[in-house]
CSV table of C-alpha atoms in Angstrom, one decimal:
chain,number,residue,atom,x,y,z
A,296,MET,CA,-46.8,20.8,-64.9
A,297,THR,CA,-45.7,22.9,-62.5
A,298,THR,CA,-42.3,22.9,-61.2
A,299,GLU,CA,-41.0,22.9,-57.4
A,300,HIS,CA,-38.4,25.7,-56.3
A,301,PRO,CA,-36.3,24.8,-53.8
A,302,PRO,CA,-37.2,27.3,-50.5
A,303,ILE,CA,-34.4,29.1,-49.7
A,304,THR,CA,-34.4,30.9,-45.9
A,305,LEU,CA,-32.7,34.3,-45.4
A,306,PRO,CA,-32.8,34.4,-41.3
A,307,ALA,CA,-31.2,37.4,-40.8
A,308,LEU,CA,-34.7,39.1,-42.2
A,309,ASP,CA,-36.6,38.3,-39.5
A,310,GLY,CA,-40.3,39.7,-40.4
A,311,THR,CA,-41.7,40.5,-37.1
A,312,HIS,CA,-39.0,43.3,-37.2
A,313,PRO,CA,-39.8,46.3,-39.4
A,314,LEU,CA,-36.5,46.5,-40.9
A,315,GLY,CA,-36.3,43.1,-42.0
A,316,PHE,CA,-39.6,42.8,-43.4
A,317,LEU,CA,-38.8,46.1,-45.7
A,318,ALA,CA,-35.2,44.4,-46.1
A,319,ALA,CA,-37.6,41.2,-47.4
A,320,LEU,CA,-40.0,43.2,-50.0
A,321,GLY,CA,-36.4,45.0,-51.3
A,322,THR,CA,-35.0,42.0,-51.7
A,323,LEU,CA,-38.1,40.7,-53.7
A,324,ALA,CA,-38.2,44.0,-55.7
A,325,ALA,CA,-34.4,44.1,-56.7
A,326,LEU,CA,-35.3,40.0,-57.4
A,327,ASP,CA,-38.0,40.8,-59.7
A,328,LEU,CA,-37.6,44.3,-61.1
A,329,TYR,CA,-33.5,44.6,-62.0
A,330,THR,CA,-32.5,41.1,-62.4
A,331,PRO,CA,-33.5,38.3,-65.5
A,332,LEU,CA,-35.3,36.3,-62.8
A,333,ASP,CA,-38.7,35.5,-63.3
A,334,HIS,CA,-41.3,34.7,-60.7
A,335,THR,CA,-39.4,35.0,-57.6
A,336,ARG,CA,-41.8,34.6,-54.8
A,337,LEU,CA,-41.9,35.9,-51.4
A,338,SER,CA,-43.1,34.5,-47.8
A,339,PHE,CA,-42.3,33.9,-44.3
A,340,ASN,CA,-42.2,31.0,-41.7
A,341,GLY,CA,-43.2,29.5,-38.8
A,342,ALA,CA,-40.1,31.7,-36.7
A,343,GLY,CA,-41.1,35.2,-39.2
A,344,GLN,CA,-38.0,34.4,-41.1
A,345,ALA,CA,-38.5,35.1,-45.2
A,346,VAL,CA,-38.5,32.7,-47.6
A,347,LEU,CA,-37.2,33.1,-51.2
A,348,SER,CA,-37.9,30.5,-54.0
A,349,GLY,CA,-38.1,30.7,-58.0
A,350,PRO,CA,-36.5,29.8,-61.2
A,351,GLY,CA,-33.0,30.3,-60.7
A,352,LEU,CA,-32.7,30.5,-57.4
A,353,THR,CA,-31.0,26.9,-55.7
A,354,GLY,CA,-29.5,29.1,-52.7
A,355,VAL,CA,-28.5,32.0,-50.6
A,356,GLU,CA,-25.4,32.2,-53.2
A,357,ASP,CA,-27.5,33.4,-55.8
A,358,VAL,CA,-29.6,35.4,-54.4
A,359,VAL,CA,-26.3,37.5,-52.8
A,360,ARG,CA,-25.4,37.1,-56.7
A,361,HIS,CA,-28.0,38.4,-58.2
A,362,LEU,CA,-28.3,41.3,-55.5
A,363,ALA,CA,-24.7,42.4,-56.3
A,364,ALA,CA,-24.9,42.7,-59.8
A,365,VAL,CA,-28.3,45.1,-59.2
A,366,VAL,CA,-25.6,47.1,-57.1
A,367,ASP,CA,-22.8,46.9,-59.9
A,368,GLY,CA,-25.6,48.3,-62.7
A,369,ILE,CA,-26.6,51.5,-60.6
A,370,GLY,CA,-25.1,54.0,-62.3
A,371,PRO,CA,-22.1,56.5,-60.6
A,372,HIS,CA,-24.7,59.0,-60.6
A,373,GLN,CA,-27.2,57.4,-59.7
A,374,VAL,CA,-28.7,56.3,-56.1
A,375,ILE,CA,-32.3,53.8,-57.6
A,376,PRO,CA,-31.6,51.2,-60.1
A,377,GLY,CA,-32.8,52.5,-63.7
A,378,VAL,CA,-33.2,55.9,-62.9
A,379,SER,CA,-31.3,59.2,-63.8
A,380,GLY,CA,-32.0,62.4,-62.6
A,381,TYR,CA,-34.0,61.8,-59.1
A,382,PRO,CA,-33.6,61.9,-56.8
A,383,ILE,CA,-31.9,65.3,-57.0
A,384,ARG,CA,-28.4,66.4,-55.2
A,385,ARG,CA,-28.5,68.8,-52.8
A,386,ASN,CA,-26.0,71.6,-53.0
A,387,GLY,CA,-23.8,71.6,-49.7
A,388,LEU,CA,-24.6,70.0,-46.5
A,389,ALA,CA,-27.6,72.2,-45.0
A,390,GLY,CA,-30.3,74.0,-47.2
A,391,ASP,CA,-33.7,72.7,-48.4
A,392,ASP,CA,-34.0,69.6,-50.2
A,393,PRO,CA,-34.4,70.2,-53.9
A,394,SER,CA,-36.0,67.0,-54.2
A,395,ARG,CA,-39.2,67.9,-52.6
A,396,LEU,CA,-40.8,69.2,-55.6
A,397,THR,CA,-44.6,70.6,-56.2
A,398,ARG,CA,-47.1,68.2,-57.0
A,399,ALA,CA,-46.7,70.1,-60.5
A,400,GLU,CA,-43.2,69.4,-60.9
A,401,ALA,CA,-44.0,65.6,-59.7
A,402,VAL,CA,-45.9,65.4,-62.2
A,403,ALA,CA,-43.6,67.0,-65.0
A,404,LEU,CA,-41.0,64.8,-63.9
A,405,GLN,CA,-43.0,61.9,-63.9
A,406,ARG,CA,-43.9,62.4,-67.9
A,407,THR,CA,-40.0,63.5,-68.3
A,408,LEU,CA,-39.0,60.1,-66.9
A,409,ILE,CA,-41.8,57.6,-68.6
A,410,THR,CA,-40.7,59.5,-72.4
A,411,GLU,CA,-36.6,58.5,-71.2
A,412,GLN,CA,-36.8,56.1,-68.9
A,413,GLY,CA,-39.8,54.4,-68.8
A,414,HIS,CA,-43.0,53.3,-66.9
A,415,GLN,CA,-40.6,52.0,-64.0
A,416,ALA,CA,-38.3,54.7,-63.5
A,417,ALA,CA,-41.4,57.2,-63.0
A,418,ALA,CA,-43.3,55.1,-60.8
A,419,TRP,CA,-40.2,55.7,-58.6
A,420,VAL,CA,-41.3,58.9,-58.0
A,421,ASP,CA,-45.6,58.3,-57.5
A,422,SER,CA,-43.6,56.1,-54.9
A,423,ILE,CA,-41.9,58.5,-53.3
A,424,LEU,CA,-44.0,62.0,-53.8
A,425,SER,CA,-47.6,62.1,-53.7
A,426,ILE,CA,-49.1,63.6,-56.5
A,427,HIS,CA,-52.5,64.1,-54.5
A,428,CYS,CA,-51.5,66.1,-51.7
A,429,ASP,CA,-49.6,69.0,-50.2
A,430,SER,CA,-47.3,69.8,-47.0
A,431,LEU,CA,-46.5,73.0,-46.0
A,432,LYS,CA,-42.8,73.7,-45.8
A,433,THR,CA,-41.0,76.8,-43.9
A,434,PRO,CA,-38.0,77.6,-45.9
A,435,ARG,CA,-35.0,76.7,-43.9
A,436,GLY,CA,-33.6,78.6,-41.3
A,437,ASN,CA,-37.5,80.2,-41.1
A,438,PRO,CA,-36.3,83.8,-42.6
A,439,ALA,CA,-38.4,87.0,-41.7
A,440,GLY,CA,-41.7,87.3,-43.4
A,441,ALA,CA,-41.0,84.0,-45.4
A,442,LYS,CA,-44.4,82.1,-45.9
A,443,PRO,CA,-44.8,77.9,-46.2
A,444,VAL,CA,-44.4,76.8,-49.5
A,445,LYS,CA,-46.6,73.8,-51.3
A,446,ARG,CA,-44.4,70.6,-51.3
A,447,ALA,CA,-45.6,67.0,-52.5
A,448,ARG,CA,-46.0,65.3,-49.5
A,449,LEU,CA,-43.2,62.5,-49.1
A,450,THR,CA,-43.7,59.1,-48.4
A,451,PRO,CA,-43.6,57.8,-44.9
A,452,PHE,CA,-41.1,55.5,-45.3
A,453,ILE,CA,-38.7,58.8,-45.7
A,454,ALA,CA,-38.6,60.7,-42.1
A,455,ARG,CA,-37.1,63.9,-41.1
A,456,GLN,CA,-33.4,63.0,-39.5
A,457,GLY,CA,-31.6,65.4,-39.2
A,458,GLN,CA,-29.3,66.6,-42.7
A,459,GLN,CA,-31.3,63.2,-44.3
A,460,THR,CA,-32.7,64.1,-47.7
A,461,VAL,CA,-34.4,62.3,-50.1
A,462,ARG,CA,-31.4,61.0,-52.0
A,463,SER,CA,-29.5,60.8,-49.0
A,464,PHE,CA,-32.0,58.0,-47.8
A,465,PHE,CA,-30.9,56.1,-50.8
A,466,ALA,CA,-27.2,57.0,-51.4
A,467,ALA,CA,-26.1,56.6,-47.8
A,468,PRO,CA,-26.6,53.1,-47.4
A,469,LEU,CA,-25.9,52.2,-51.3
A,470,ASP,CA,-22.6,53.9,-50.9
A,471,ALA,CA,-22.2,51.5,-47.9
A,472,VAL,CA,-22.6,48.4,-49.7
A,473,ARG,CA,-21.0,49.2,-53.0
A,474,ALA,CA,-17.4,49.1,-50.7
A,475,ASP,CA,-18.2,45.1,-50.5
A,476,PRO,CA,-21.7,44.4,-52.0
A,477,THR,CA,-21.0,40.3,-51.7
A,478,ARG,CA,-19.4,40.2,-48.3
A,479,LEU,CA,-22.4,42.8,-46.7
A,480,LEU,CA,-25.7,41.3,-48.8
A,481,THR,CA,-24.5,38.1,-47.1
A,482,GLU,CA,-24.6,39.4,-44.1
A,483,ALA,CA,-27.8,41.3,-44.4
A,484,LEU,CA,-29.6,37.8,-45.5
A,485,THR,CA,-28.1,35.3,-43.1
A,486,GLY,CA,-26.7,37.0,-40.0
A,487,TRP,CA,-26.3,40.9,-38.9
A,488,LYS,CA,-23.4,42.9,-38.3
A,489,ARG,CA,-23.6,46.2,-37.4
A,490,TYR,CA,-20.9,49.0,-38.4
A,491,GLU,CA,-20.3,52.4,-37.1
A,492,GLY,CA,-21.7,55.3,-39.0
A,493,ILE,CA,-24.9,53.5,-40.5
A,494,THR,CA,-27.9,55.6,-39.5
A,495,GLY,CA,-30.9,53.0,-40.8
A,496,GLU,CA,-32.3,55.7,-42.2
A,497,GLY,CA,-34.9,56.0,-40.1
A,498,LEU,CA,-36.2,52.3,-40.4
A,499,ASP,CA,-33.7,50.7,-37.8
A,500,HIS,CA,-34.6,51.2,-34.3
A,501,GLN,CA,-31.6,50.1,-33.2
A,502,ALA,CA,-29.4,51.9,-35.4
A,503,PRO,CA,-28.9,54.8,-32.9
A,504,VAL,CA,-26.7,54.9,-30.0
A,505,PRO,CA,-27.0,57.6,-27.6
A,506,ALA,CA,-23.9,58.4,-25.4
A,507,HIS,CA,-24.7,57.1,-22.6
A,508,LEU,CA,-24.7,53.6,-23.8
A,509,SER,CA,-21.3,54.7,-26.7
A,510,PRO,CA,-18.0,53.5,-25.4
A,511,ASP,CA,-16.9,57.6,-26.5
A,512,GLY,CA,-19.6,59.1,-24.9
A,513,LYS,CA,-20.9,60.3,-27.6
A,514,PRO,CA,-23.9,59.5,-29.6
A,515,ASN,CA,-23.4,57.4,-32.7
A,516,ASN,CA,-24.9,54.7,-35.3
A,517,TRP,CA,-24.6,51.4,-35.7
A,518,GLY,CA,-26.7,49.9,-38.5
A,519,VAL,CA,-26.6,46.9,-41.0
A,520,PRO,CA,-25.6,48.4,-44.5
A,521,GLY,CA,-26.9,45.5,-46.9
A,522,ALA,CA,-30.4,45.3,-44.6
A,523,THR,CA,-30.9,49.0,-44.9
A,524,TRP,CA,-30.1,49.4,-48.3
A,525,LEU,CA,-32.5,46.4,-49.8
A,526,ALA,CA,-35.3,48.5,-47.3
A,527,THR,CA,-35.1,51.0,-49.3
A,528,LEU,CA,-35.9,49.3,-51.9
A,529,SER,CA,-39.4,47.9,-50.8
A,530,ILE,CA,-40.6,51.3,-51.8
A,531,ALA,CA,-40.9,50.6,-55.2
A,532,LEU,CA,-43.3,48.1,-53.9
A,533,THR,CA,-45.8,51.0,-51.8
A,534,ARG,CA,-48.1,53.3,-53.4
A,535,LEU,CA,-49.8,56.8,-52.6
A,536,GLY,CA,-52.9,57.9,-52.8
A,537,ALA,CA,-55.2,59.8,-50.8
A,538,ARG,CA,-58.9,60.0,-49.3
A,539,ALA,CA,-61.3,63.1,-48.6
A,540,GLY,CA,-60.6,64.7,-45.4
A,541,ILE,CA,-62.1,67.6,-43.5
A,542,GLN,CA,-59.3,70.4,-44.0
A,543,GLY,CA,-58.7,68.8,-48.1
A,544,PRO,CA,-56.9,65.3,-49.5
A,545,GLU,CA,-55.0,63.6,-47.2
A,546,LEU,CA,-52.2,61.2,-47.8
A,547,THR,CA,-53.0,57.5,-47.7
A,548,ALA,CA,-49.7,54.6,-48.5
A,549,THR,CA,-49.0,51.4,-48.5
A,550,LEU,CA,-48.9,49.6,-45.1
A,551,TRP,CA,-49.6,53.2,-43.4
A,552,HIS,CA,-52.7,53.8,-40.8
A,553,ARG,CA,-53.7,56.7,-39.3
A,554,THR,CA,-55.6,55.6,-35.6
A,555,ALA,CA,-58.4,56.7,-34.5
A,556,ALA,CA,-57.5,59.0,-31.2
A,557,SER,CA,-53.7,59.7,-32.5
A,558,SER,CA,-51.9,61.8,-35.1
A,559,THR,CA,-49.3,59.2,-34.9
A,560,PRO,CA,-49.1,56.8,-37.8
A,561,VAL,CA,-48.6,53.3,-37.8
A,562,MET,CA,-47.1,51.0,-40.1
A,563,ALA,CA,-49.2,47.6,-39.8
A,564,TRP,CA,-47.6,44.8,-42.0
A,565,PRO,CA,-49.2,40.8,-42.1
A,566,LEU,CA,-46.6,38.1,-42.8
A,567,TRP,CA,-47.9,34.8,-44.8
A,568,SER,CA,-47.3,31.6,-45.3
A,569,PRO,CA,-48.2,30.9,-49.2
A,570,PRO,CA,-45.2,31.8,-51.5
A,571,LEU,CA,-46.2,34.8,-53.5
A,572,ASP,CA,-44.9,36.7,-56.4
A,573,ARG,CA,-44.9,40.7,-56.6
A,574,HIS,CA,-47.9,41.2,-58.0
A,575,ALA,CA,-49.3,39.0,-55.5
A,576,VAL,CA,-47.7,40.5,-52.6
A,577,ASP,CA,-48.9,44.1,-53.6
A,578,VAL,CA,-52.3,42.7,-53.5
A,579,MET,CA,-51.7,41.5,-49.9
A,580,LEU,CA,-50.1,44.6,-48.9
A,581,SER,CA,-53.4,46.2,-50.2
A,582,LEU,CA,-55.6,44.8,-48.5
A,583,PRO,CA,-58.6,46.4,-46.6
A,584,TYR,CA,-58.0,43.6,-43.3
A,585,ILE,CA,-57.2,46.1,-40.4
A,586,GLY,CA,-58.5,49.0,-38.3
A,587,LEU,CA,-56.5,50.3,-36.2
A,588,LEU,CA,-56.9,51.9,-32.8
A,589,ASP,CA,-54.3,53.3,-30.1
A,590,GLU,CA,-54.7,53.4,-26.6
A,591,PRO,CA,-53.9,56.9,-24.3
A,592,ALA,CA,-50.6,57.3,-22.4
A,593,ALA,CA,-51.9,56.6,-18.6
A,594,ASP,CA,-52.2,60.3,-18.3
A,595,GLY,CA,-54.4,60.6,-21.2
A,596,SER,CA,-52.0,62.2,-23.6
A,597,LEU,CA,-51.4,60.6,-26.9
A,598,GLN,CA,-48.4,60.2,-27.7
A,599,THR,CA,-46.6,57.0,-30.0
A,600,PRO,CA,-48.2,54.6,-29.4
A,601,ALA,CA,-47.1,51.7,-27.3
A,602,THR,CA,-49.9,50.0,-27.9
A,603,VAL,CA,-52.2,49.2,-31.2
A,604,LEU,CA,-55.5,47.5,-31.1
A,605,VAL,CA,-56.3,45.8,-34.1
A,606,HIS,CA,-59.7,45.0,-35.0
A,607,LEU,CA,-60.0,42.2,-37.7
A,608,ASP,CA,-61.8,38.9,-38.8
A,609,THR,CA,-59.6,35.5,-37.6
A,610,GLU,CA,-61.7,32.9,-38.9
A,611,PRO,CA,-62.3,31.7,-42.8
A,612,HIS,CA,-66.0,32.2,-42.5
A,613,GLU,CA,-68.5,34.2,-44.2
A,614,GLN,CA,-70.0,37.2,-42.4
A,615,ASP,CA,-72.4,39.9,-44.0
A,616,TYR,CA,-72.2,43.5,-43.0
A,617,ASP,CA,-75.3,46.3,-43.4
A,618,ASP,CA,-73.0,49.2,-43.8
A,619,ASP,CA,-70.9,50.4,-46.8
A,620,ARG,CA,-67.7,50.4,-44.8
A,621,PRO,CA,-64.6,48.0,-45.8
A,622,HIS,CA,-65.3,44.6,-44.5
A,623,PRO,CA,-62.8,43.0,-42.4
A,624,LEU,CA,-61.1,40.5,-44.4
A,625,HIS,CA,-60.7,36.5,-43.2
A,626,LEU,CA,-57.2,36.2,-42.6
A,627,ALA,CA,-56.7,32.2,-43.0
A,628,ASN,CA,-58.2,32.9,-46.2
A,629,TYR,CA,-55.5,34.8,-47.3
A,630,GLY,CA,-52.5,32.7,-45.8
A,631,ILE,CA,-51.9,35.6,-43.4
A,632,THR,CA,-49.7,34.1,-40.3
A,633,SER,CA,-49.7,36.9,-38.1
A,634,LEU,CA,-49.3,40.5,-38.4
A,635,HIS,CA,-47.0,43.6,-36.8
A,636,ALA,CA,-46.6,47.0,-36.4
A,637,ALA,CA,-44.5,49.8,-35.8
A,638,ALA,CA,-44.3,53.5,-35.3
A,639,ARG,CA,-41.7,56.3,-35.4
A,640,GLU,CA,-40.3,57.4,-32.4
A,641,ARG,CA,-40.1,60.9,-32.6
A,642,GLY,CA,-37.3,63.3,-31.1
A,643,LYS,CA,-37.6,67.4,-30.5
A,644,HIS,CA,-36.2,67.4,-33.9
A,645,ASN,CA,-36.7,64.6,-35.9
A,646,ASP,CA,-39.3,61.9,-36.4
A,647,GLY,CA,-37.8,59.2,-34.8
A,648,PRO,CA,-36.7,55.4,-36.1
A,649,LEU,CA,-39.8,52.7,-36.7
A,650,ARG,CA,-39.8,50.6,-33.2
A,651,PRO,CA,-41.9,47.9,-32.9
A,652,VAL,CA,-45.1,48.2,-31.0
A,653,ARG,CA,-47.3,45.8,-29.7
A,654,LEU,CA,-50.1,44.9,-31.2
A,655,THR,CA,-53.8,43.7,-29.1
A,656,VAL,CA,-55.8,41.6,-31.7
A,657,THR,CA,-59.5,41.3,-31.3
A,658,ASP,CA,-62.2,39.8,-33.6
A,659,THR,CA,-64.4,42.0,-33.2
A,660,PRO,CA,-64.9,44.4,-36.2
A,661,ALA,CA,-63.5,47.9,-35.9
A,662,PRO,CA,-65.6,51.4,-36.0
A,663,ALA,CA,-66.4,52.8,-38.8
A,664,ALA,CA,-64.1,55.5,-38.1
A,665,ALA,CA,-61.4,52.9,-37.5
A,666,LEU,CA,-60.7,51.4,-40.3
A,667,LEU,CA,-58.9,52.9,-43.1
A,668,ALA,CA,-58.5,52.6,-46.4
C-alpha cells in the first residue's frame, strides 16, 4: 500500500534559474544524505517551482528545521557536512589554493577519507576533483622560469572568481547562514532577500552589482546566502569523468556540455514533473538526451553563447538509429517538462557567474559531433 505525502512547494526555488535549480538539488541532497528522512522526492510544478514530498515532511517549516539541523551538525573546522580535513584552508589571503591537488594526491585523499570517515565523505572529493584529467596551473605570481604544475581538473561548478578557493566556495555561504539558519533558510525556500557582501560564489548572476548601479558608486555583491549555501551542496549529486580527446582525456561533468563550435561550456538541465528520489534524480541528470550547438556572434566570433541550439526528440515514440552515437531520448517518457541552460559570463580576470542563456529547441537529431556524453 502506497502512502501519499503532501507536496510542499518551495516558491523561491525557481528551477528555470541556475541558482534556484541548484539550490533545489542541494536541498534534496542535504535532506537525503544528512538527516533521518527517507525517500524524500523532488519535482517541479508547472511554474518551474521546486516541490518536495516524503515521509516526515508536512510543510516548509519541517524542511527548514531539518536543513537547520544540517547546518548545526557541521563542525567548527568543517565546511562540508560530514567531511573533515578537506577542502584545505589557505594560509593568508593570497597564494595557491592548497585544495587544488594533483590526481595522485586526490586518490590518496579519497583512500584516507574512506578509511577514516567513510565512502560518503570520500565521494565529495570525487565530485570536486577529477582523478581522470589534469589542468596546467601556473604558480601564482608567475615567477620567472616557473613551469606550469599539473593539478586535477576542478568541477566546473567552482569557477575562477578573484581570491576564491575551493574551501571558501563552501565556507563563505555556510558562515553567512550560520548567523541565523532558520530565518535565512526560510527565505531561501519561500522568498529571496539579498544581502550585501554575499557573492553568490559564481552561481548567481544577479549577485554582482557594478559600480554604476551601486548606491555608493563602488562595485559590490548582493546575494542570497541560504540559496547559495544549498546550491553548493548540489555538487554531492554530480560526478566527474573523462572522455577521449585529441590532446588527451577531456573532462566530463554532470549537467555540463561543451558545444560543437565553442570552448565555452554550457550547463543544461531538465525540469520534471514526477516526484523523484535522490537515486532517480541521479539517473535523470545523467540521461544523454541532449546535444548542443551554439550560434556564433554576429561578427562570427565565438563568445559566451547567447543562444544554445538544443537537438532532441520531443515525441514519446520509438525511433531507430543506424549509427552508434547516443540516442536522443524521448522527453515525455521521462516526465521532463522543460529544458534550461546557463553559461558563465567571463570577465577579464575571472570566469564570471552563471547566467541563463536562451534555448532554441529542435526535434531534429543532432550531428554525432554535437552529442555529448
